[in-house]
Amino acid sequence: MPEQLWFTALLNKYFGGFANALLSALHIHLSARRQTAPITNYVAMELLVFVVLVLFFIATRMSLSVEKPGVLQHAVEWVNGFVSDQSEEMIGHGYETYISYLVPLGLFILTANLLGLVPGFEAPTAIPSVPLGLALVTWIYYHIHGLRKNGLVGYVKHFMGPVWWLAFLLLPIEIFSHLARIMSLTIRLYANMFAGDMVTLAFFSLVPLGFPVVFMGLHIGVSLIQTYIFVTLATVYLAEATAHEH
């Protein structure tokens, strides 16, 4: 079992009993060693990201002003505007429905990615389980909206192609392609963040202070790019799923 971060140890101290009770209620049985620390580092980091974002949204809500918008309000409006413009271009009419998912998704991934730069913490996206969870939620989300938008029959037609006599061939290919998206989203985010964390840690330990700042900048760049790619792909999948057959 990997060494606990100080924040993970704190959560296990005060909420470990509750976590064990919850897992037991769900019929998930941990080993005796794991029961002493049921909350893992990546779960603790996810909870921290959640708390940070909730506080961020509360601070944003409290600082809203029509006459004198502050820096925080401008930043949030820019992020929302950027995602909205991209979604409108890709999805078209009705894109507003999906902004409430895409913006928090991007903020969660970006905050989780950048957490690895803070001493004493680690990026939860550098652990496979977290990108996999994000990929699964996104995969389920766009399928639900595809069914809602087109109905069951109309949505199934998306998988069968424009030529009916090739449907028997295209249907399994499309199903496999959609399943592969889960792996693609997961591996892309996990591999890049894991590699970024390893490079940053290696140079912090080997190179004199000052030079690693360059690699911190690279880590920030990778975090931004991977967030953009994940949200963009989620938008593309939503656009495909909600498009009407003509």
PDB file of C-alpha atoms in Angstrom:
ATOM      1  CA  MET A   1       0.000   0.000   0.000  1.00  0.00           C
ATOM      2  CA  PRO A   2       1.517   3.385  -1.000  1.00  0.00           C
ATOM      3  CA  GLU A   3       2.489   5.848   1.680  1.00  0.00           C
ATOM      4  CA  GLN A   4      -0.361   8.069   2.794  1.00  0.00           C
ATOM      5  CA  LEU A   5      -0.246  11.770   2.103  1.00  0.00           C
ATOM      6  CA  TRP A   6      -0.830  13.961   5.152  1.00  0.00           C
ATOM      7  CA  PHE A   7      -4.289  14.936   3.906  1.00  0.00           C
ATOM      8  CA  THR A   8      -5.203  11.281   3.325  1.00  0.00           C
ATOM      9  CA  ALA A   9      -4.027  10.388   6.837  1.00  0.00           C
ATOM     10  CA  LEU A  10      -6.179  13.207   8.216  1.00  0.00           C
ATOM     11  CA  LEU A  11      -9.274  11.935   6.419  1.00  0.00           C
ATOM     12  CA  ASN A  12      -8.640   8.357   7.531  1.00  0.00           C
ATOM     13  CA  LYS A  13      -8.238   9.504  11.120  1.00  0.00           C
ATOM     14  CA  TYR A  14     -11.594  11.266  11.258  1.00  0.00           C
ATOM     15  CA  PHE A  15     -13.642   9.555   8.545  1.00  0.00           C
ATOM     16  CA  GLY A  16     -12.038   6.109   8.216  1.00  0.00           C
ATOM     17  CA  GLY A  17     -14.743   4.484  10.345  1.00  0.00           C
ATOM     18  CA  PHE A  18     -17.485   6.007   8.216  1.00  0.00           C
ATOM     19  CA  ALA A  19     -15.725   4.874   5.036  1.00  0.00           C
ATOM     20  CA  ASN A  20     -15.438   1.302   6.347  1.00  0.00           C
ATOM     21  CA  ALA A  21     -19.133   1.296   7.305  1.00  0.00           C
ATOM     22  CA  LEU A  22     -20.111   2.585   3.866  1.00  0.00           C
ATOM     23  CA  LEU A  23     -17.987   0.001   2.057  1.00  0.00           C
ATOM     24  CA  SER A  24     -19.403  -2.745   4.265  1.00  0.00           C
ATOM     25  CA  ALA A  25     -22.956  -1.607   3.439  1.00  0.00           C
ATOM     26  CA  LEU A  26     -22.048  -1.877  -0.245  1.00  0.00           C
ATOM     27  CA  HIS A  27     -20.664  -5.392   0.391  1.00  0.00           C
ATOM     28  CA  ILE A  28     -17.120  -4.291  -0.443  1.00  0.00           C
ATOM     29  CA  HIS A  29     -14.713  -6.050   1.873  1.00  0.00           C
ATOM     30  CA  LEU A  30     -11.205  -4.710   2.434  1.00  0.00           C
ATOM     31  CA  SER A  31      -8.236  -6.542   3.851  1.00  0.00           C
ATOM     32  CA  ALA A  32      -7.402  -5.992   7.492  1.00  0.00           C
ATOM     33  CA  ARG A  33      -4.511  -3.736   6.497  1.00  0.00           C
ATOM     34  CA  ARG A  34      -6.683  -1.633   4.188  1.00  0.00           C
ATOM     35  CA  GLN A  35      -9.363  -1.234   6.868  1.00  0.00           C
ATOM     36  CA  THR A  36      -6.936   0.874   8.905  1.00  0.00           C
ATOM     37  CA  ALA A  37      -6.763   3.312   5.975  1.00  0.00           C
ATOM     38  CA  PRO A  38      -9.785   2.769   3.713  1.00  0.00           C
ATOM     39  CA  ILE A  39      -9.462   6.184   2.040  1.00  0.00           C
ATOM     40  CA  THR A  40      -6.733   6.108  -0.612  1.00  0.00           C
ATOM     41  CA  ASN A  41      -4.596   9.015  -1.759  1.00  0.00           C
ATOM     42  CA  TYR A  42      -6.425   9.505  -5.039  1.00  0.00           C
ATOM     43  CA  VAL A  43      -9.841   9.486  -3.332  1.00  0.00           C
ATOM     44  CA  ALA A  44      -8.582  12.037  -0.805  1.00  0.00           C
ATOM     45  CA  MET A  45      -7.243  14.220  -3.642  1.00  0.00           C
ATOM     46  CA  GLU A  46     -10.564  13.993  -5.484  1.00  0.00           C
ATOM     47  CA  LEU A  47     -12.397  15.088  -2.348  1.00  0.00           C
ATOM     48  CA  LEU A  48      -9.965  17.965  -1.958  1.00  0.00           C
ATOM     49  CA  VAL A  49     -10.560  19.055  -5.560  1.00  0.00           C
ATOM     50  CA  PHE A  50     -14.313  18.876  -4.928  1.00  0.00           C
ATOM     51  CA  VAL A  51     -14.041  21.060  -1.818  1.00  0.00           C
ATOM     52  CA  VAL A  52     -11.779  23.564  -3.606  1.00  0.00           C
ATOM     53  CA  LEU A  53     -14.220  23.866  -6.503  1.00  0.00           C
ATOM     54  CA  VAL A  54     -17.227  24.268  -4.191  1.00  0.00           C
ATOM     55  CA  LEU A  55     -15.423  27.088  -2.358  1.00  0.00           C
ATOM     56  CA  PHE A  56     -14.421  28.569  -5.711  1.00  0.00           C
ATOM     57  CA  PHE A  57     -18.017  28.576  -6.950  1.00  0.00           C
ATOM     58  CA  ILE A  58     -19.253  30.078  -3.654  1.00  0.00           C
ATOM     59  CA  ALA A  59     -16.619  32.826  -3.845  1.00  0.00           C
ATOM     60  CA  THR A  60     -17.586  33.490  -7.468  1.00  0.00           C
ATOM     61  CA  ARG A  61     -21.269  33.679  -6.604  1.00  0.00           C
ATOM     62  CA  MET A  62     -20.610  36.095  -3.736  1.00  0.00           C
ATOM     63  CA  SER A  63     -18.447  38.372  -5.908  1.00  0.00           C
ATOM     64  CA  LEU A  64     -20.882  38.700  -8.821  1.00  0.00           C
ATOM     65  CA  SER A  65     -21.498  42.294  -9.788  1.00  0.00           C
ATOM     66  CA  VAL A  66     -22.994  43.964 -12.849  1.00  0.00           C
ATOM     67  CA  GLU A  67     -21.397  47.371 -12.232  1.00  0.00           C
ATOM     68  CA  LYS A  68     -17.967  46.284 -10.985  1.00  0.00           C
ATOM     69  CA  PRO A  69     -17.123  42.706 -12.000  1.00  0.00           C
ATOM     70  CA  GLY A  70     -13.948  41.484 -10.353  1.00  0.00           C
ATOM     71  CA  VAL A  71     -11.038  39.419 -11.645  1.00  0.00           C
ATOM     72  CA  LEU A  72     -12.636  36.177 -10.455  1.00  0.00           C
ATOM     73  CA  GLN A  73     -15.882  36.949 -12.270  1.00  0.00           C
ATOM     74  CA  HIS A  74     -14.017  37.855 -15.458  1.00  0.00           C
ATOM     75  CA  ALA A  75     -12.049  34.586 -15.296  1.00  0.00           C
ATOM     76  CA  VAL A  76     -15.172  32.458 -14.832  1.00  0.00           C
ATOM     77  CA  GLU A  77     -17.016  34.326 -17.587  1.00  0.00           C
ATOM     78  CA  TRP A  78     -14.068  33.776 -19.932  1.00  0.00           C
ATOM     79  CA  VAL A  79     -13.986  30.029 -19.220  1.00  0.00           C
ATOM     80  CA  ASN A  80     -17.744  29.737 -19.633  1.00  0.00           C
ATOM     81  CA  GLY A  81     -17.635  31.813 -22.815  1.00  0.00           C
ATOM     82  CA  PHE A  82     -14.783  29.763 -24.288  1.00  0.00           C
ATOM     83  CA  VAL A  83     -16.569  26.450 -23.677  1.00  0.00           C
ATOM     84  CA  SER A  84     -19.887  27.908 -24.872  1.00  0.00           C
ATOM     85  CA  ASP A  85     -18.408  29.210 -28.137  1.00  0.00           C
ATOM     86  CA  GLN A  86     -16.717  25.894 -28.839  1.00  0.00           C
ATOM     87  CA  SER A  87     -19.884  23.942 -27.991  1.00  0.00           C
ATOM     88  CA  GLU A  88     -22.049  26.175 -30.168  1.00  0.00           C
ATOM     89  CA  GLU A  89     -19.688  25.636 -33.091  1.00  0.00           C
ATOM     90  CA  MET A  90     -19.577  21.853 -32.671  1.00  0.00           C
ATOM     91  CA  ILE A  91     -23.056  21.012 -31.368  1.00  0.00           C
ATOM     92  CA  GLY A  92     -25.154  23.836 -32.742  1.00  0.00           C
ATOM     93  CA  HIS A  93     -28.709  24.469 -31.596  1.00  0.00           C
ATOM     94  CA  GLY A  94     -29.352  23.409 -28.001  1.00  0.00           C
ATOM     95  CA  TYR A  95     -25.683  23.497 -26.983  1.00  0.00           C
ATOM     96  CA  GLU A  96     -26.614  25.417 -23.813  1.00  0.00           C
ATOM     97  CA  THR A  97     -27.962  22.204 -22.267  1.00  0.00           C
ATOM     98  CA  TYR A  98     -24.485  20.707 -22.009  1.00  0.00           C
ATOM     99  CA  ILE A  99     -22.498  23.690 -20.679  1.00  0.00           C
ATOM    100  CA  SER A 100     -23.443  22.848 -17.089  1.00  0.00           C
ATOM    101  CA  TYR A 101     -21.577  19.552 -17.525  1.00  0.00           C
ATOM    102  CA  LEU A 102     -18.665  20.576 -19.749  1.00  0.00           C
ATOM    103  CA  VAL A 103     -17.516  23.590 -17.693  1.00  0.00           C
ATOM    104  CA  PRO A 104     -17.393  21.770 -14.299  1.00  0.00           C
ATOM    105  CA  LEU A 105     -15.790  18.785 -16.059  1.00  0.00           C
ATOM    106  CA  GLY A 106     -13.005  20.992 -17.386  1.00  0.00           C
ATOM    107  CA  LEU A 107     -12.501  22.785 -14.061  1.00  0.00           C
ATOM    108  CA  PHE A 108     -12.359  19.487 -12.180  1.00  0.00           C
ATOM    109  CA  ILE A 109      -9.776  17.990 -14.548  1.00  0.00           C
ATOM    110  CA  LEU A 110      -7.643  21.141 -14.585  1.00  0.00           C
ATOM    111  CA  THR A 111      -7.663  21.504 -10.790  1.00  0.00           C
ATOM    112  CA  ALA A 112      -6.853  17.813 -10.357  1.00  0.00           C
ATOM    113  CA  ASN A 113      -4.011  18.075 -12.888  1.00  0.00           C
ATOM    114  CA  LEU A 114      -2.477  21.128 -11.218  1.00  0.00           C
ATOM    115  CA  LEU A 115      -2.734  19.665  -7.719  1.00  0.00           C
ATOM    116  CA  GLY A 116       0.412  17.652  -8.410  1.00  0.00           C
ATOM    117  CA  LEU A 117       2.445  20.862  -8.353  1.00  0.00           C
ATOM    118  CA  VAL A 118       1.547  21.570  -4.709  1.00  0.00           C
ATOM    119  CA  PRO A 119       4.060  20.057  -2.242  1.00  0.00           C
ATOM    120  CA  GLY A 120       2.429  17.356  -0.121  1.00  0.00           C
ATOM    121  CA  PHE A 121      -0.252  16.568  -2.707  1.00  0.00           C
ATOM    122  CA  GLU A 122      -0.468  14.557  -5.915  1.00  0.00           C
ATOM    123  CA  ALA A 123      -2.531  14.774  -9.076  1.00  0.00           C
ATOM    124  CA  PRO A 124      -5.403  12.252  -8.823  1.00  0.00           C
ATOM    125  CA  THR A 125      -5.546  12.162 -12.637  1.00  0.00           C
ATOM    126  CA  ALA A 126      -2.130  10.444 -12.558  1.00  0.00           C
ATOM    127  CA  ILE A 127      -3.909   7.367 -11.119  1.00  0.00           C
ATOM    128  CA  PRO A 128      -5.815   5.262 -13.734  1.00  0.00           C
ATOM    129  CA  SER A 129      -9.018   5.000 -11.666  1.00  0.00           C
ATOM    130  CA  VAL A 130      -9.745   8.742 -11.824  1.00  0.00           C
ATOM    131  CA  PRO A 131      -9.438   9.242 -15.619  1.00  0.00           C
ATOM    132  CA  LEU A 132     -11.408   6.014 -16.044  1.00  0.00           C
ATOM    133  CA  GLY A 133     -14.208   7.369 -13.842  1.00  0.00           C
ATOM    134  CA  LEU A 134     -14.262  10.649 -15.786  1.00  0.00           C
ATOM    135  CA  ALA A 135     -14.316   8.753 -19.083  1.00  0.00           C
ATOM    136  CA  LEU A 136     -17.156   6.471 -17.957  1.00  0.00           C
ATOM    137  CA  VAL A 137     -19.283   9.380 -16.709  1.00  0.00           C
ATOM    138  CA  THR A 138     -18.721  11.273 -19.969  1.00  0.00           C
ATOM    139  CA  TRP A 139     -19.495   8.146 -22.024  1.00  0.00           C
ATOM    140  CA  ILE A 140     -22.759   7.541 -20.156  1.00  0.00           C
ATOM    141  CA  TYR A 141     -23.638  11.246 -20.298  1.00  0.00           C
ATOM    142  CA  TYR A 142     -23.428  11.604 -24.068  1.00  0.00           C
ATOM    143  CA  HIS A 143     -25.306   8.339 -24.664  1.00  0.00           C
ATOM    144  CA  ILE A 144     -28.136   9.463 -22.366  1.00  0.00           C
ATOM    145  CA  HIS A 145     -28.452  12.732 -24.255  1.00  0.00           C
ATOM    146  CA  GLY A 146     -28.230  10.927 -27.572  1.00  0.00           C
ATOM    147  CA  LEU A 147     -31.185   8.750 -26.547  1.00  0.00           C
ATOM    148  CA  ARG A 148     -33.063  11.749 -25.167  1.00  0.00           C
ATOM    149  CA  LYS A 149     -32.547  13.757 -28.339  1.00  0.00           C
ATOM    150  CA  ASN A 150     -33.207  11.070 -30.950  1.00  0.00           C
ATOM    151  CA  GLY A 151     -35.199   8.383 -29.164  1.00  0.00           C
ATOM    152  CA  LEU A 152     -34.157   4.732 -29.046  1.00  0.00           C
ATOM    153  CA  VAL A 153     -34.814   3.925 -32.713  1.00  0.00           C
ATOM    154  CA  GLY A 154     -33.285   7.141 -34.008  1.00  0.00           C
ATOM    155  CA  TYR A 155     -30.197   6.745 -31.845  1.00  0.00           C
ATOM    156  CA  VAL A 156     -29.639   3.141 -32.896  1.00  0.00           C
ATOM    157  CA  LYS A 157     -29.637   4.364 -36.514  1.00  0.00           C
ATOM    158  CA  HIS A 158     -26.485   6.321 -35.662  1.00  0.00           C
ATOM    159  CA  PHE A 159     -24.726   2.990 -35.259  1.00  0.00           C
ATOM    160  CA  MET A 160     -26.044   1.424 -38.470  1.00  0.00           C
ATOM    161  CA  GLY A 161     -24.713   3.839 -41.068  1.00  0.00           C
ATOM    162  CA  PRO A 162     -26.479   5.431 -44.048  1.00  0.00           C
ATOM    163  CA  VAL A 163     -26.798   2.199 -46.082  1.00  0.00           C
ATOM    164  CA  TRP A 164     -29.169  -0.338 -44.583  1.00  0.00           C
ATOM    165  CA  TRP A 165     -27.596  -3.402 -46.204  1.00  0.00           C
ATOM    166  CA  LEU A 166     -24.249  -2.619 -44.504  1.00  0.00           C
ATOM    167  CA  ALA A 167     -25.852  -2.264 -41.065  1.00  0.00           C
ATOM    168  CA  PHE A 168     -24.881  -5.799 -40.005  1.00  0.00           C
ATOM    169  CA  LEU A 169     -21.227  -4.856 -40.579  1.00  0.00           C
ATOM    170  CA  LEU A 170     -21.251  -1.276 -39.297  1.00  0.00           C
ATOM    171  CA  LEU A 171     -23.217  -1.945 -36.098  1.00  0.00           C
ATOM    172  CA  PRO A 172     -20.523  -4.044 -34.315  1.00  0.00           C
ATOM    173  CA  ILE A 173     -17.792  -1.704 -35.594  1.00  0.00           C
ATOM    174  CA  GLU A 174     -19.593   1.336 -34.177  1.00  0.00           C
ATOM    175  CA  ILE A 175     -20.249  -0.398 -30.846  1.00  0.00           C
ATOM    176  CA  PHE A 176     -16.574  -1.324 -30.540  1.00  0.00           C
ATOM    177  CA  SER A 177     -15.588   2.224 -31.548  1.00  0.00           C
ATOM    178  CA  HIS A 178     -17.734   3.743 -28.792  1.00  0.00           C
ATOM    179  CA  LEU A 179     -16.374   1.315 -26.199  1.00  0.00           C
ATOM    180  CA  ALA A 180     -12.835   2.174 -27.305  1.00  0.00           C
ATOM    181  CA  ARG A 181     -13.526   5.815 -26.474  1.00  0.00           C
ATOM    182  CA  ILE A 182     -13.505   4.947 -22.776  1.00  0.00           C
ATOM    183  CA  MET A 183     -10.002   3.502 -23.089  1.00  0.00           C
ATOM    184  CA  SER A 184      -8.851   6.379 -25.288  1.00  0.00           C
ATOM    185  CA  LEU A 185     -10.009   9.098 -22.884  1.00  0.00           C
ATOM    186  CA  THR A 186      -8.592   7.221 -19.898  1.00  0.00           C
ATOM    187  CA  ILE A 187      -5.155   6.405 -21.276  1.00  0.00           C
ATOM    188  CA  ARG A 188      -4.591   9.824 -22.844  1.00  0.00           C
ATOM    189  CA  LEU A 189      -5.249  11.726 -19.625  1.00  0.00           C
ATOM    190  CA  TYR A 190      -3.617   9.222 -17.270  1.00  0.00           C
ATOM    191  CA  ALA A 191      -0.447   8.640 -19.310  1.00  0.00           C
ATOM    192  CA  ASN A 192       0.275  12.321 -19.865  1.00  0.00           C
ATOM    193  CA  MET A 193      -0.341  13.337 -16.252  1.00  0.00           C
ATOM    194  CA  PHE A 194       1.622  10.378 -14.861  1.00  0.00           C
ATOM    195  CA  ALA A 195       4.566  11.181 -17.119  1.00  0.00           C
ATOM    196  CA  GLY A 196       4.350  14.873 -16.193  1.00  0.00           C
ATOM    197  CA  ASP A 197       4.366  14.066 -12.483  1.00  0.00           C
ATOM    198  CA  MET A 198       7.343  11.730 -12.837  1.00  0.00           C
ATOM    199  CA  VAL A 199       9.392  14.258 -14.815  1.00  0.00           C
ATOM    200  CA  THR A 200       8.609  17.062 -12.362  1.00  0.00           C
ATOM    201  CA  LEU A 201       9.488  14.926  -9.325  1.00  0.00           C
ATOM    202  CA  ALA A 202      12.694  13.649 -10.936  1.00  0.00           C
ATOM    203  CA  PHE A 203      14.024  17.103 -11.730  1.00  0.00           C
ATOM    204  CA  PHE A 204      13.007  18.495  -8.354  1.00  0.00           C
ATOM    205  CA  SER A 205      15.147  15.818  -6.706  1.00  0.00           C
ATOM    206  CA  LEU A 206      18.114  15.932  -9.104  1.00  0.00           C
ATOM    207  CA  VAL A 207      18.444  19.521 -10.309  1.00  0.00           C
ATOM    208  CA  PRO A 208      19.238  22.605  -8.171  1.00  0.00           C
ATOM    209  CA  LEU A 209      16.338  24.818  -7.169  1.00  0.00           C
ATOM    210  CA  GLY A 210      15.340  27.268  -9.884  1.00  0.00           C
ATOM    211  CA  PHE A 211      15.773  25.123 -12.987  1.00  0.00           C
ATOM    212  CA  PRO A 212      12.795  22.845 -12.114  1.00  0.00           C
ATOM    213  CA  VAL A 213      10.579  25.926 -12.541  1.00  0.00           C
ATOM    214  CA  VAL A 214      10.868  25.270 -16.277  1.00  0.00           C
ATOM    215  CA  PHE A 215       9.402  21.823 -15.780  1.00  0.00           C
ATOM    216  CA  MET A 216       6.689  23.220 -13.547  1.00  0.00           C
ATOM    217  CA  GLY A 217       5.761  25.449 -16.479  1.00  0.00           C
ATOM    218  CA  LEU A 218       5.697  22.409 -18.744  1.00  0.00           C
ATOM    219  CA  HIS A 219       3.492  20.596 -16.228  1.00  0.00           C
ATOM    220  CA  ILE A 220       1.055  23.504 -16.249  1.00  0.00           C
ATOM    221  CA  GLY A 221       1.086  23.466 -20.045  1.00  0.00           C
ATOM    222  CA  VAL A 222       0.396  19.727 -20.171  1.00  0.00           C
ATOM    223  CA  SER A 223      -2.395  20.148 -17.613  1.00  0.00           C
ATOM    224  CA  LEU A 224      -4.078  22.827 -19.716  1.00  0.00           C
ATOM    225  CA  ILE A 225      -3.688  20.892 -22.969  1.00  0.00           C
ATOM    226  CA  GLN A 226      -5.018  17.640 -21.534  1.00  0.00           C
ATOM    227  CA  THR A 227      -8.000  19.442 -20.018  1.00  0.00           C
ATOM    228  CA  TYR A 228      -8.736  21.082 -23.363  1.00  0.00           C
ATOM    229  CA  ILE A 229      -8.449  17.772 -25.245  1.00  0.00           C
ATOM    230  CA  PHE A 230     -10.724  15.908 -22.821  1.00  0.00           C
ATOM    231  CA  VAL A 231     -13.434  18.601 -22.893  1.00  0.00           C
ATOM    232  CA  THR A 232     -13.152  18.959 -26.670  1.00  0.00           C
ATOM    233  CA  LEU A 233     -13.560  15.223 -27.214  1.00  0.00           C
ATOM    234  CA  ALA A 234     -16.534  15.176 -24.835  1.00  0.00           C
ATOM    235  CA  THR A 235     -18.070  17.996 -26.906  1.00  0.00           C
ATOM    236  CA  VAL A 236     -17.422  16.122 -30.160  1.00  0.00           C
ATOM    237  CA  TYR A 237     -19.040  12.967 -28.773  1.00  0.00           C
ATOM    238  CA  LEU A 238     -22.053  14.994 -27.620  1.00  0.00           C
ATOM    239  CA  ALA A 239     -22.332  16.595 -31.062  1.00  0.00           C
ATOM    240  CA  GLU A 240     -22.305  13.175 -32.749  1.00  0.00           C
ATOM    241  CA  ALA A 241     -24.764  11.641 -30.298  1.00  0.00           C
ATOM    242  CA  THR A 242     -27.299  14.460 -30.435  1.00  0.00           C
ATOM    243  CA  ALA A 243     -27.167  15.051 -34.192  1.00  0.00           C
ATOM    244  CA  HIS A 244     -30.418  14.219 -36.009  1.00  0.00           C
ATOM    245  CA  GLU A 245     -30.473  11.710 -38.821  1.00  0.00           C
ATOM    246  CA  HIS A 246     -31.444  13.226 -42.154  1.00  0.00           C
TER     247      HIS A 246
END
